[in-house]
């Protein structure tokens, strides 16, 4: 009878161990599948990050080129502005001289006309 009990216990323990082994193998398989999925996800993230980095670098290069073009345009404006400032100063000076000459001509003309009127009244 003791042998029968030992045999029953042994069979039960063997069954429990078999169930535990099956459970552990199932868990390991699921874990391996999850690891593979995580690895695929990680690879996808790395690929997307690489693409994003390339696009970001491309945009930075475009912005840098645009900045250089704009800077060159702004730099080329300064000599034009200085030239315009000098030309406006010359024009202002010419206008002042013209105004003075016109005022003098009007005064001379007025004096001449006044002299003629006075001469005609004396006669």
CSV table of N, CA and C in Angstrom, one decimal:
chain,number,residue,atom,x,y,z
A,1,UNK,N,0.8,-1.2,0.0
A,1,UNK,CA,0.0,0.0,0.0
A,1,UNK,C,0.9,1.3,0.0
A,2,UNK,N,1.9,1.2,0.7
A,2,UNK,CA,2.8,2.3,0.8
A,2,UNK,C,3.4,2.6,-0.6
A,3,UNK,N,3.6,1.5,-1.3
A,3,UNK,CA,4.1,1.7,-2.7
A,3,UNK,C,3.0,2.4,-3.6
A,4,UNK,N,1.8,2.0,-3.3
A,4,UNK,CA,0.7,2.7,-4.1
A,4,UNK,C,0.6,4.1,-3.8
A,5,UNK,N,0.8,4.5,-2.5
A,5,UNK,CA,0.7,5.9,-2.1
A,5,UNK,C,1.9,6.7,-2.7
A,6,UNK,N,3.1,6.1,-2.6
A,6,UNK,CA,4.3,6.7,-3.2
A,6,UNK,C,4.1,6.9,-4.7
A,7,UNK,N,3.5,5.9,-5.3
A,7,UNK,CA,3.3,5.9,-6.8
A,7,UNK,C,2.3,7.0,-7.1
A,8,UNK,N,1.2,7.1,-6.3
A,8,UNK,CA,0.2,8.2,-6.5
A,8,UNK,C,0.8,9.6,-6.3
A,9,UNK,N,1.6,9.7,-5.3
A,9,UNK,CA,2.2,11.0,-5.0
A,9,UNK,C,3.2,11.3,-6.1
A,10,UNK,N,3.9,10.3,-6.5
A,10,UNK,CA,4.9,10.5,-7.6
A,10,UNK,C,4.2,10.9,-8.9
A,11,UNK,N,3.1,10.3,-9.2
A,11,UNK,CA,2.4,10.6,-10.4
A,11,UNK,C,1.8,12.0,-10.3
A,12,UNK,N,1.3,12.4,-9.1
A,12,UNK,CA,0.8,13.7,-8.9
A,12,UNK,C,1.9,14.8,-9.0
A,13,UNK,N,3.0,14.5,-8.4
A,13,UNK,CA,4.1,15.5,-8.5
A,13,UNK,C,4.6,15.6,-9.9
A,14,UNK,N,4.6,14.4,-10.6
A,14,UNK,CA,5.0,14.5,-12.0
A,14,UNK,C,4.1,15.3,-12.9
A,15,UNK,N,2.8,15.1,-12.6
A,15,UNK,CA,1.8,15.9,-13.3
A,15,UNK,C,1.9,17.4,-13.0
A,16,UNK,N,2.1,17.7,-11.7
A,16,UNK,CA,2.3,19.1,-11.3
A,16,UNK,C,3.5,19.7,-12.0
A,17,UNK,N,4.6,18.9,-12.0
A,17,UNK,CA,5.8,19.4,-12.6
A,17,UNK,C,5.6,19.6,-14.1
A,18,UNK,N,4.9,18.6,-14.7
A,18,UNK,CA,4.6,18.7,-16.2
A,18,UNK,C,3.8,20.0,-16.5
A,19,UNK,N,2.8,20.2,-15.6
A,19,UNK,CA,1.9,21.5,-15.8
A,19,UNK,C,2.8,22.7,-15.6
A,20,UNK,N,3.7,22.7,-14.6
A,20,UNK,CA,4.5,23.8,-14.4
A,20,UNK,C,5.5,24.0,-15.5
A,21,UNK,N,6.0,22.9,-16.1
A,21,UNK,CA,7.0,23.0,-17.2
A,21,UNK,C,6.2,23.6,-18.4
A,22,UNK,N,5.0,23.1,-18.7
A,22,UNK,CA,4.2,23.6,-19.8
A,22,UNK,C,3.9,25.1,-19.6
A,23,UNK,N,3.6,25.5,-18.3
A,23,UNK,CA,3.3,26.9,-18.0
A,23,UNK,C,4.5,27.7,-18.3
A,24,UNK,N,5.7,27.3,-17.8
A,24,UNK,CA,6.9,28.0,-18.0
A,24,UNK,C,7.3,28.1,-19.4
A,25,UNK,N,7.1,27.0,-20.2
A,25,UNK,CA,7.4,27.1,-21.6
A,25,UNK,C,6.5,28.0,-22.4
A,26,UNK,N,5.2,28.0,-22.0
A,26,UNK,CA,4.2,29.0,-22.6
A,26,UNK,C,4.6,30.4,-22.2
A,27,UNK,N,5.0,30.6,-21.0
A,27,UNK,CA,5.4,32.0,-20.6
A,27,UNK,C,6.7,32.4,-21.3
A,28,UNK,N,7.6,31.5,-21.5
A,28,UNK,CA,8.8,31.8,-22.2
A,28,UNK,C,8.5,32.1,-23.7
A,29,UNK,N,7.6,31.3,-24.3
A,29,UNK,CA,7.2,31.6,-25.7
A,29,UNK,C,6.6,33.0,-25.8
A,30,UNK,N,5.7,33.3,-24.9
A,30,UNK,CA,5.0,34.6,-24.9
A,30,UNK,C,6.0,35.7,-24.7
A,31,UNK,N,7.0,35.5,-23.8
A,31,UNK,CA,8.0,36.5,-23.5
A,31,UNK,C,8.9,36.7,-24.8
A,32,UNK,N,9.2,35.6,-25.4
A,32,UNK,CA,10.0,35.7,-26.7
A,32,UNK,C,9.3,36.4,-27.7
A,33,UNK,N,8.0,36.1,-27.9
A,33,UNK,CA,7.2,36.9,-28.9
A,33,UNK,C,7.1,38.4,-28.5
A,34,UNK,N,6.9,38.7,-27.3
A,34,UNK,CA,6.9,40.1,-26.8
A,34,UNK,C,8.2,40.8,-27.1
A,35,UNK,N,9.3,40.0,-26.8
A,35,UNK,CA,10.6,40.6,-27.1
A,35,UNK,C,10.8,40.9,-28.6
A,36,UNK,N,10.3,40.0,-29.4
A,36,UNK,CA,10.4,40.2,-30.9
A,36,UNK,C,9.6,41.4,-31.3
A,37,UNK,N,8.4,41.5,-30.8
A,37,UNK,CA,7.5,42.6,-31.1
A,37,UNK,C,8.2,43.9,-30.6
A,38,UNK,N,8.7,43.9,-29.4
A,38,UNK,CA,9.4,45.1,-28.9
A,38,UNK,C,10.6,45.4,-29.8
A,39,UNK,N,11.4,44.4,-30.2
A,39,UNK,CA,12.5,44.6,-31.1
A,39,UNK,C,12.1,45.3,-32.4
A,40,UNK,N,11.0,44.8,-33.0
A,40,UNK,CA,10.5,45.3,-34.2
A,40,UNK,C,10.0,46.8,-34.0
A,41,UNK,N,9.4,47.0,-32.9
A,41,UNK,CA,8.9,48.4,-32.6
A,41,UNK,C,10.1,49.3,-32.4
A,42,UNK,N,11.2,48.8,-31.7
A,42,UNK,CA,12.4,49.6,-31.5
A,42,UNK,C,13.0,49.9,-32.9
A,43,UNK,N,13.1,48.9,-33.8
A,43,UNK,CA,13.7,49.1,-35.1
A,43,UNK,C,12.9,50.2,-35.9
A,44,UNK,N,11.5,50.1,-35.7
A,44,UNK,CA,10.7,51.1,-36.4
A,44,UNK,C,10.9,52.5,-35.9
A,45,UNK,N,11.0,52.6,-34.5
A,45,UNK,CA,11.3,53.9,-33.9
A,45,UNK,C,12.6,54.4,-34.4
A,46,UNK,N,13.6,53.6,-34.4
A,46,UNK,CA,15.0,54.0,-34.9
A,46,UNK,C,14.9,54.5,-36.3
A,47,UNK,N,14.2,53.7,-37.2
A,47,UNK,CA,14.1,54.1,-38.6
A,47,UNK,C,13.4,55.5,-38.7
A,48,UNK,N,12.3,55.6,-38.0
A,48,UNK,CA,11.5,56.9,-38.0
A,48,UNK,C,12.4,58.1,-37.5
A,49,UNK,N,13.1,57.8,-36.4
A,49,UNK,CA,14.0,58.8,-35.8
A,49,UNK,C,15.1,59.2,-36.8
A,50,UNK,N,15.6,58.2,-37.6
A,50,UNK,CA,16.6,58.5,-38.6
A,50,UNK,C,16.0,59.4,-39.7
A,51,UNK,N,14.8,59.0,-40.1
A,51,UNK,CA,14.2,59.8,-41.2
A,51,UNK,C,13.9,61.2,-40.7
A,52,UNK,N,13.4,61.3,-39.4
A,52,UNK,CA,13.1,62.6,-38.9
A,52,UNK,C,14.4,63.5,-38.8
A,53,UNK,N,15.5,62.8,-38.4
A,53,UNK,CA,16.8,63.5,-38.3
A,53,UNK,C,17.2,64.0,-39.6
A,54,UNK,N,17.1,63.2,-40.7
A,54,UNK,CA,17.4,63.6,-42.0
A,54,UNK,C,16.6,64.8,-42.5
A,55,UNK,N,15.3,64.7,-42.2
A,55,UNK,CA,14.4,65.8,-42.6
A,55,UNK,C,14.8,67.1,-41.8
A,56,UNK,N,15.1,66.9,-40.5
A,56,UNK,CA,15.4,68.1,-39.7
A,56,UNK,C,16.7,68.7,-40.2
A,57,UNK,N,17.7,67.9,-40.5
A,57,UNK,CA,19.0,68.4,-41.1
A,57,UNK,C,18.7,69.1,-42.4
A,58,UNK,N,17.9,68.5,-43.2
A,58,UNK,CA,17.5,69.2,-44.5
A,58,UNK,C,16.9,70.5,-44.3
A,59,UNK,N,16.0,70.6,-43.4
A,59,UNK,CA,15.3,71.9,-43.1
A,59,UNK,C,16.3,72.9,-42.5
A,60,UNK,N,17.2,72.4,-41.7
A,60,UNK,CA,18.2,73.3,-41.1
A,60,UNK,C,19.1,73.9,-42.2
A,61,UNK,N,19.5,73.0,-43.2
A,61,UNK,CA,20.3,73.4,-44.3
A,61,UNK,C,19.6,74.5,-45.1
A,62,UNK,N,18.3,74.2,-45.4
A,62,UNK,CA,17.5,75.1,-46.2
A,62,UNK,C,17.4,76.5,-45.5
A,63,UNK,N,17.1,76.5,-44.2
A,63,UNK,CA,17.0,77.7,-43.4
A,63,UNK,C,18.4,78.4,-43.4
A,64,UNK,N,19.5,77.7,-43.3
A,64,UNK,CA,20.8,78.3,-43.3
A,64,UNK,C,21.0,79.0,-44.7
A,65,UNK,N,20.7,78.3,-45.7
A,65,UNK,CA,20.9,78.9,-47.1
A,65,UNK,C,20.0,80.1,-47.3
A,66,UNK,N,18.8,80.0,-46.8
A,66,UNK,CA,17.9,81.2,-46.9
A,66,UNK,C,18.4,82.3,-46.1
A,67,UNK,N,19.0,82.0,-44.9
A,67,UNK,CA,19.5,83.1,-44.1
A,67,UNK,C,20.7,83.8,-44.8
A,68,UNK,N,21.5,83.0,-45.4
A,68,UNK,CA,22.7,83.5,-46.2
A,68,UNK,C,22.2,84.4,-47.3
A,69,UNK,N,21.2,83.9,-48.0
A,69,UNK,CA,20.7,84.7,-49.2
A,69,UNK,C,20.1,86.1,-48.6
A,70,UNK,N,19.3,86.0,-47.6
A,70,UNK,CA,18.7,87.2,-47.0
A,70,UNK,C,19.8,88.1,-46.4
A,71,UNK,N,20.8,87.5,-45.8
A,71,UNK,CA,21.9,88.4,-45.3
A,71,UNK,C,22.6,89.1,-46.4
A,72,UNK,N,22.9,88.4,-47.5
A,72,UNK,CA,23.5,89.0,-48.6
A,72,UNK,C,22.7,90.1,-49.2
A,73,UNK,N,21.4,89.9,-49.2
A,73,UNK,CA,20.5,91.0,-49.8
A,73,UNK,C,20.5,92.2,-48.8
A,74,UNK,N,20.4,91.9,-47.5
A,74,UNK,CA,20.4,93.0,-46.6
A,74,UNK,C,21.8,93.8,-46.6
A,75,UNK,N,22.9,93.0,-46.7
A,75,UNK,CA,24.2,93.6,-46.8
A,75,UNK,C,24.3,94.5,-48.1
A,76,UNK,N,23.7,94.0,-49.2
A,76,UNK,CA,23.8,94.8,-50.4
A,76,UNK,C,22.9,96.1,-50.3
A,77,UNK,N,22.0,96.1,-49.4
A,77,UNK,CA,21.1,97.3,-49.3
A,77,UNK,C,21.9,98.5,-48.7
A,78,UNK,N,22.8,98.2,-47.8
A,78,UNK,CA,23.5,99.2,-47.1
A,78,UNK,C,24.3,100.2,-48.0
A,79,UNK,N,25.0,99.7,-49.0
A,79,UNK,CA,25.7,100.7,-49.9
A,79,UNK,C,24.6,101.5,-50.7
A,80,UNK,N,23.5,100.8,-51.0
A,80,UNK,CA,22.5,101.6,-51.8
A,80,UNK,C,21.9,102.6,-50.9
A,81,UNK,N,21.7,102.3,-49.6
A,81,UNK,CA,21.1,103.3,-48.7
A,81,UNK,C,22.0,104.5,-48.5
A,82,UNK,N,23.3,104.2,-48.4
A,82,UNK,CA,24.3,105.2,-48.2
A,82,UNK,C,24.3,106.1,-49.4
A,83,UNK,N,24.3,105.5,-50.6
A,83,UNK,CA,24.4,106.2,-51.9
A,83,UNK,C,23.1,107.1,-52.0
A,84,UNK,N,22.0,106.5,-51.6
A,84,UNK,CA,20.7,107.3,-51.7
A,84,UNK,C,20.8,108.4,-50.7
A,85,UNK,N,21.3,108.2,-49.6
A,85,UNK,CA,21.4,109.3,-48.6
A,85,UNK,C,22.3,110.5,-49.1
A,86,UNK,N,23.4,110.1,-49.8
A,86,UNK,CA,24.3,111.2,-50.4
A,86,UNK,C,23.5,111.9,-51.5
A,87,UNK,N,22.8,111.1,-52.3
A,87,UNK,CA,22.1,111.7,-53.4
A,87,UNK,C,21.0,112.6,-52.9
A,88,UNK,N,20.3,112.2,-51.9
A,88,UNK,CA,19.3,113.1,-51.3
A,88,UNK,C,19.9,114.3,-50.7
A,89,UNK,N,21.1,114.2,-50.1
A,89,UNK,CA,21.7,115.4,-49.5
A,89,UNK,C,22.1,116.3,-50.7
A,90,UNK,N,22.6,115.8,-51.8
A,90,UNK,CA,23.0,116.6,-52.9
A,90,UNK,C,21.7,117.3,-53.5
A,91,UNK,N,20.6,116.6,-53.6
A,91,UNK,CA,19.4,117.1,-54.1
A,91,UNK,C,18.9,118.2,-53.2
A,92,UNK,N,19.0,118.0,-51.9
A,92,UNK,CA,18.5,119.0,-50.9
A,92,UNK,C,19.4,120.3,-51.1
A,93,UNK,N,20.7,120.1,-51.2
A,93,UNK,CA,21.6,121.2,-51.4
A,93,UNK,C,21.2,122.0,-52.7
A,94,UNK,N,21.0,121.2,-53.8
A,94,UNK,CA,20.6,121.8,-55.1
A,94,UNK,C,19.3,122.6,-54.9
A,95,UNK,N,18.3,122.0,-54.2
A,95,UNK,CA,17.1,122.7,-54.0
A,95,UNK,C,17.2,124.0,-53.2
A,96,UNK,N,18.1,124.0,-52.2
A,96,UNK,CA,18.4,125.2,-51.4
A,96,UNK,C,19.0,126.3,-52.3
A,97,UNK,N,20.0,125.9,-53.1
A,97,UNK,CA,20.7,126.8,-54.1
A,97,UNK,C,19.7,127.4,-55.1
A,98,UNK,N,18.8,126.5,-55.6
A,98,UNK,CA,17.8,126.9,-56.6
A,98,UNK,C,16.8,127.9,-55.9
A,99,UNK,N,16.4,127.6,-54.7
A,99,UNK,CA,15.5,128.5,-54.0
A,99,UNK,C,16.1,129.8,-53.8
A,100,UNK,N,17.4,129.8,-53.3
A,100,UNK,CA,18.1,131.1,-53.1
A,100,UNK,C,18.2,131.9,-54.4
A,101,UNK,N,18.6,131.2,-55.5
A,101,UNK,CA,18.7,131.9,-56.8
A,101,UNK,C,17.4,132.4,-57.3
A,102,UNK,N,16.3,131.6,-57.1
A,102,UNK,CA,15.0,132.1,-57.5
A,102,UNK,C,14.6,133.3,-56.7
A,103,UNK,N,14.8,133.2,-55.4
A,103,UNK,CA,14.5,134.4,-54.5
A,103,UNK,C,15.2,135.6,-55.0
A,104,UNK,N,16.5,135.4,-55.2
A,104,UNK,CA,17.4,136.6,-55.7
A,104,UNK,C,16.9,137.1,-57.0
A,105,UNK,N,16.5,136.2,-57.9
A,105,UNK,CA,16.0,136.7,-59.2
A,105,UNK,C,14.7,137.4,-59.1
A,106,UNK,N,13.8,136.9,-58.2
A,106,UNK,CA,12.5,137.6,-58.0
A,106,UNK,C,12.8,139.0,-57.4
A,107,UNK,N,13.7,139.1,-56.4
A,107,UNK,CA,14.0,140.4,-55.8
A,107,UNK,C,14.6,141.3,-56.8
A,108,UNK,N,15.5,140.8,-57.6
A,108,UNK,CA,16.1,141.7,-58.7
A,108,UNK,C,15.0,142.1,-59.6
A,109,UNK,N,14.2,141.2,-60.0
A,109,UNK,CA,13.1,141.6,-60.9
A,109,UNK,C,12.1,142.6,-60.3
A,110,UNK,N,11.8,142.4,-59.0
A,110,UNK,CA,11.0,143.3,-58.3
A,110,UNK,C,11.6,144.7,-58.2
A,111,UNK,N,12.9,144.7,-57.9
A,111,UNK,CA,13.7,146.0,-57.8
A,111,UNK,C,13.7,146.7,-59.2
A,112,UNK,N,13.9,145.9,-60.2
A,112,UNK,CA,13.9,146.5,-61.6
A,112,UNK,C,12.6,147.0,-62.0
A,113,UNK,N,11.5,146.3,-61.7
A,113,UNK,CA,10.2,146.8,-62.0
A,113,UNK,C,9.9,148.0,-61.1
A,114,UNK,N,10.3,148.0,-59.9
A,114,UNK,CA,10.0,149.2,-59.0
A,114,UNK,C,10.8,150.4,-59.5
A,115,UNK,N,12.0,150.1,-60.0
A,115,UNK,CA,12.8,151.2,-60.5
A,115,UNK,C,12.2,151.8,-61.8
A,116,UNK,N,11.6,150.9,-62.6
A,116,UNK,CA,11.0,151.4,-63.9
A,116,UNK,C,9.7,152.2,-63.5
A,117,UNK,N,9.0,151.7,-62.5
A,117,UNK,CA,7.8,152.4,-62.2
A,117,UNK,C,8.1,153.8,-61.6
A,118,UNK,N,9.2,153.8,-60.7
A,118,UNK,CA,9.6,155.1,-60.2
A,118,UNK,C,10.1,156.0,-61.2
A,119,UNK,N,10.8,155.5,-62.2
A,119,UNK,CA,11.3,156.3,-63.3
A,119,UNK,C,10.2,156.8,-64.2
A,120,UNK,N,9.2,156.0,-64.4
A,120,UNK,CA,8.1,156.5,-65.2
A,120,UNK,C,7.3,157.5,-64.5
A,121,UNK,N,7.2,157.5,-63.2
A,121,UNK,CA,6.4,158.4,-62.4
A,121,UNK,C,7.2,159.7,-62.3
A,122,UNK,N,8.5,159.7,-62.4
A,122,UNK,CA,9.3,160.9,-62.3
A,122,UNK,C,9.2,161.7,-63.6
A,123,UNK,N,9.0,161.1,-64.7
A,123,UNK,CA,8.9,161.7,-66.0
A,123,UNK,C,7.6,162.4,-66.1
